[in-house]
Tab-separated table of C-alpha atoms in Angstrom:
chain	number	residue	atom	x	y	z
A	1	UNK	CA	105.150	110.170	113.562
A	2	UNK	CA	106.900	111.053	110.339
A	3	UNK	CA	109.258	108.099	110.055
A	4	UNK	CA	107.840	104.916	108.585
A	5	UNK	CA	110.027	102.646	110.706
A	6	UNK	CA	108.557	103.937	113.948
A	7	UNK	CA	105.076	104.243	112.491
A	8	UNK	CA	104.976	100.753	111.030
A	9	UNK	CA	106.390	99.100	114.143
A	10	UNK	CA	103.819	100.919	116.247
A	11	UNK	CA	101.098	99.947	113.823
A	12	UNK	CA	102.119	96.286	113.827
A	13	UNK	CA	102.156	96.282	117.619
A	14	UNK	CA	98.727	97.889	117.755
A	15	UNK	CA	95.432	96.117	117.232
A	16	UNK	CA	95.294	95.061	113.603
A	17	UNK	CA	92.328	96.425	111.700
A	18	UNK	CA	90.787	94.098	109.158
A	19	UNK	CA	89.915	95.530	105.804
A	20	UNK	CA	88.125	94.362	102.731
A	21	UNK	CA	90.430	93.581	99.853
A	22	UNK	CA	89.249	94.256	96.331
A	23	UNK	CA	90.105	91.867	93.528
A	24	UNK	CA	91.796	89.458	95.938
A	25	UNK	CA	88.419	88.152	97.120
A	26	UNK	CA	87.377	87.294	93.573
A	27	UNK	CA	90.505	85.288	92.743
A	28	UNK	CA	90.394	81.531	93.154
A	29	UNK	CA	92.979	78.752	93.094
A	30	UNK	CA	94.943	79.010	89.867
A	31	UNK	CA	94.012	82.658	89.321
A	32	UNK	CA	95.684	83.603	92.607
A	33	UNK	CA	98.929	81.801	91.855
A	34	UNK	CA	99.239	82.692	88.173
A	35	UNK	CA	97.978	86.274	88.153
A	36	UNK	CA	100.734	88.809	87.581
A	37	UNK	CA	98.633	91.906	88.219
A	38	UNK	CA	96.403	92.902	91.073
A	39	UNK	CA	94.677	96.148	91.758
A	40	UNK	CA	96.338	97.330	94.973
A	41	UNK	CA	93.782	97.530	97.771
A	42	UNK	CA	95.413	100.697	99.115
A	43	UNK	CA	97.213	103.430	97.184
A	44	UNK	CA	98.650	106.799	98.105
A	45	UNK	CA	99.238	110.056	96.266
A	46	UNK	CA	102.986	110.184	96.909
A	47	UNK	CA	104.113	109.360	93.394
A	48	UNK	CA	105.764	106.210	94.761
A	49	UNK	CA	104.990	102.902	92.995
A	50	UNK	CA	101.808	101.112	94.081
A	51	UNK	CA	102.319	98.183	96.460
A	52	UNK	CA	101.545	95.185	94.255
A	53	UNK	CA	102.545	92.336	96.605
A	54	UNK	CA	99.854	91.713	99.215
A	55	UNK	CA	101.210	89.299	101.846
A	56	UNK	CA	97.824	88.005	103.025
A	57	UNK	CA	96.662	87.196	99.501
A	58	UNK	CA	99.826	86.454	97.526
A	59	UNK	CA	101.251	83.864	99.928
A	60	UNK	CA	99.038	80.757	99.777
A	61	UNK	CA	97.453	79.671	103.048
A	62	UNK	CA	98.653	76.091	102.601
A	63	UNK	CA	102.258	77.337	102.446
A	64	UNK	CA	101.864	79.213	105.738
A	65	UNK	CA	100.078	76.265	107.334
A	66	UNK	CA	102.920	73.959	106.249
A	67	UNK	CA	105.375	76.371	107.894
A	68	UNK	CA	103.421	76.019	111.150
A	69	UNK	CA	101.522	79.320	111.036
A	70	UNK	CA	97.726	79.093	111.300
A	71	UNK	CA	96.539	80.872	108.147
A	72	UNK	CA	92.920	80.601	109.305
A	73	UNK	CA	93.786	83.145	112.005
A	74	UNK	CA	95.849	85.531	109.874
A	75	UNK	CA	95.017	89.201	110.278
A	76	UNK	CA	94.928	91.583	107.326
A	77	UNK	CA	96.118	95.125	107.906
A	78	UNK	CA	96.906	98.232	105.931
A	79	UNK	CA	98.695	101.429	106.759
A	80	UNK	CA	98.002	104.215	104.260
A	81	UNK	CA	100.270	107.038	105.365
A	82	UNK	CA	99.895	109.578	102.568
A	83	UNK	CA	103.585	109.667	101.661
A	84	UNK	CA	103.833	105.868	101.451
A	85	UNK	CA	101.709	102.747	101.946
A	86	UNK	CA	102.143	99.432	103.756
A	87	UNK	CA	100.040	96.284	103.348
A	88	UNK	CA	100.429	93.832	106.194
A	89	UNK	CA	99.571	90.368	107.377
A	90	UNK	CA	100.171	88.884	110.817
A	91	UNK	CA	100.374	85.222	111.778
A	92	UNK	CA	100.930	83.213	114.944
A	93	UNK	CA	102.826	79.970	115.331
A	94	UNK	CA	101.684	78.333	118.539
A	95	UNK	CA	104.407	75.723	119.023
A	96	UNK	CA	104.480	75.990	122.799
A	97	UNK	CA	107.513	74.520	124.543
A	98	UNK	CA	106.875	74.888	128.309
A	99	UNK	CA	109.571	76.917	130.003
A	100	UNK	CA	111.104	77.836	126.636
A	101	UNK	CA	108.674	79.602	124.286
A	102	UNK	CA	104.981	80.130	123.689
A	103	UNK	CA	105.514	80.391	119.949
A	104	UNK	CA	106.220	83.070	117.389
A	105	UNK	CA	104.410	86.101	115.998
A	106	UNK	CA	105.162	86.867	112.351
A	107	UNK	CA	104.328	90.129	110.575
A	108	UNK	CA	104.866	90.472	106.840
A	109	UNK	CA	104.698	94.072	105.644
A	110	UNK	CA	104.892	95.161	102.036
A	111	UNK	CA	105.637	98.847	101.437
A	112	UNK	CA	106.662	101.391	98.833
A	113	UNK	CA	109.750	102.737	100.586
A	114	UNK	CA	113.143	101.737	99.191
A	115	UNK	CA	115.736	99.418	100.655
A	116	UNK	CA	118.254	102.270	100.506
A	117	UNK	CA	115.912	104.471	102.559
A	118	UNK	CA	115.568	101.681	105.093
A	119	UNK	CA	119.347	101.186	105.200
A	120	UNK	CA	119.890	104.932	105.673
A	121	UNK	CA	117.464	104.944	108.626
A	122	UNK	CA	118.524	101.714	110.294
A	123	UNK	CA	122.077	101.117	109.114
A	124	UNK	CA	123.318	100.808	112.693
A	125	UNK	CA	121.262	97.637	113.252
A	126	UNK	CA	121.191	96.306	109.667
A	127	UNK	CA	123.526	93.983	107.816
A	128	UNK	CA	123.342	93.741	104.028
A	129	UNK	CA	122.653	90.232	102.760
A	130	UNK	CA	120.681	88.496	100.022
A	131	UNK	CA	117.792	86.048	99.924
A	132	UNK	CA	117.552	83.900	96.791
A	133	UNK	CA	119.802	86.473	95.064
A	134	UNK	CA	117.444	89.307	96.049
A	135	UNK	CA	119.100	92.223	97.849
A	136	UNK	CA	118.097	92.252	101.512
A	137	UNK	CA	118.860	93.465	105.014
A	138	UNK	CA	118.991	91.517	108.264
A	139	UNK	CA	118.018	93.756	111.176
A	140	UNK	CA	118.809	92.828	114.767
A	141	UNK	CA	118.071	95.500	117.342
A	142	UNK	CA	119.526	94.917	120.810
A	143	UNK	CA	116.785	97.159	122.237
A	144	UNK	CA	114.047	94.988	120.695
A	145	UNK	CA	115.269	91.642	121.958
A	146	UNK	CA	113.853	88.393	120.627
A	147	UNK	CA	112.916	90.011	117.287
A	148	UNK	CA	114.398	89.059	113.932
A	149	UNK	CA	113.736	91.143	110.808
A	150	UNK	CA	114.541	90.645	107.152
A	151	UNK	CA	113.854	93.381	104.610
A	152	UNK	CA	113.783	92.329	100.940
A	153	UNK	CA	114.031	94.662	97.961
A	154	UNK	CA	111.231	94.620	95.377
A	155	UNK	CA	110.339	96.551	92.227
A	156	UNK	CA	107.875	98.697	94.202
A	157	UNK	CA	109.876	99.007	97.429
A	158	UNK	CA	110.421	96.431	100.170
A	159	UNK	CA	108.871	93.518	102.034
A	160	UNK	CA	109.549	93.229	105.778
A	161	UNK	CA	109.502	89.842	107.520
A	162	UNK	CA	109.402	90.519	111.262
A	163	UNK	CA	109.291	87.577	113.688
A	164	UNK	CA	109.014	87.867	117.446
A	165	UNK	CA	110.011	85.001	119.739
A	166	UNK	CA	107.353	84.802	122.489
A	167	UNK	CA	109.232	83.434	125.494
A	168	UNK	CA	107.725	81.241	128.192
A	169	UNK	CA	110.240	81.961	130.933
A	170	UNK	CA	111.668	84.780	132.984
A	171	UNK	CA	114.843	86.415	131.754
A	172	UNK	CA	116.210	87.107	128.321
A	173	UNK	CA	115.976	85.037	125.161
A	174	UNK	CA	119.503	84.087	124.032
A	175	UNK	CA	120.407	86.084	120.914
A	176	UNK	CA	121.252	82.825	119.133
A	177	UNK	CA	117.523	82.017	119.226
A	178	UNK	CA	116.191	85.324	117.852
A	179	UNK	CA	116.738	84.361	114.208
A	180	UNK	CA	116.821	80.580	114.573
A	181	UNK	CA	115.414	79.080	111.323
A	182	UNK	CA	114.129	82.493	110.226
A	183	UNK	CA	116.348	82.675	107.146
A	184	UNK	CA	114.951	79.339	105.926
A	185	UNK	CA	111.393	80.667	106.330
A	186	UNK	CA	112.155	83.855	104.397
A	187	UNK	CA	113.910	81.856	101.647
A	188	UNK	CA	110.794	79.692	101.293
A	189	UNK	CA	108.438	82.711	101.091
A	190	UNK	CA	110.536	84.962	98.840
A	191	UNK	CA	109.454	83.317	95.546
A	192	UNK	CA	105.856	84.458	96.139
A	193	UNK	CA	107.001	88.079	95.816
A	194	UNK	CA	107.944	87.247	92.233
A	195	UNK	CA	109.150	90.124	90.058
A	196	UNK	CA	106.901	92.612	91.814
């Protein structure tokens, strides 16, 4: 497809393919939270930095469970694209409110493209902001209603937080609900990116 925005959104929407992480499986408890280096499970030959933040393994399951997302059902994904790489993790939050929503789907995607590249591609739907003093974008696309996206800058590239509101009613989801409490979630997860 050529453009990572289209390719990654299509990939996230597609069936997620599980993969076998390398050193992540061998880490336990304290090693996972205190380790500052990890061999990336996917690399590319683009000359871009390796993706060193792996959302499925660097965000503790108990943190996601406390946020209401069932970490036991998380799905690991990767998107090696030759010119760049994305490591992904998807979660579901099944807080069904009949007639209102069925819950949320959350995709966290870590990639070695830059925030400036993302801003150049999606500036029409992006607003510059910051999360815990980290440069970020908030993306709201009128053509992708009920989705809320934050993109955070990292040393290797960016981390996308993409949440979809799964409605349980006919009609549109009010725009005021698309990002409801999403900023608080991203603020709580940002520290796990660390200085990567």
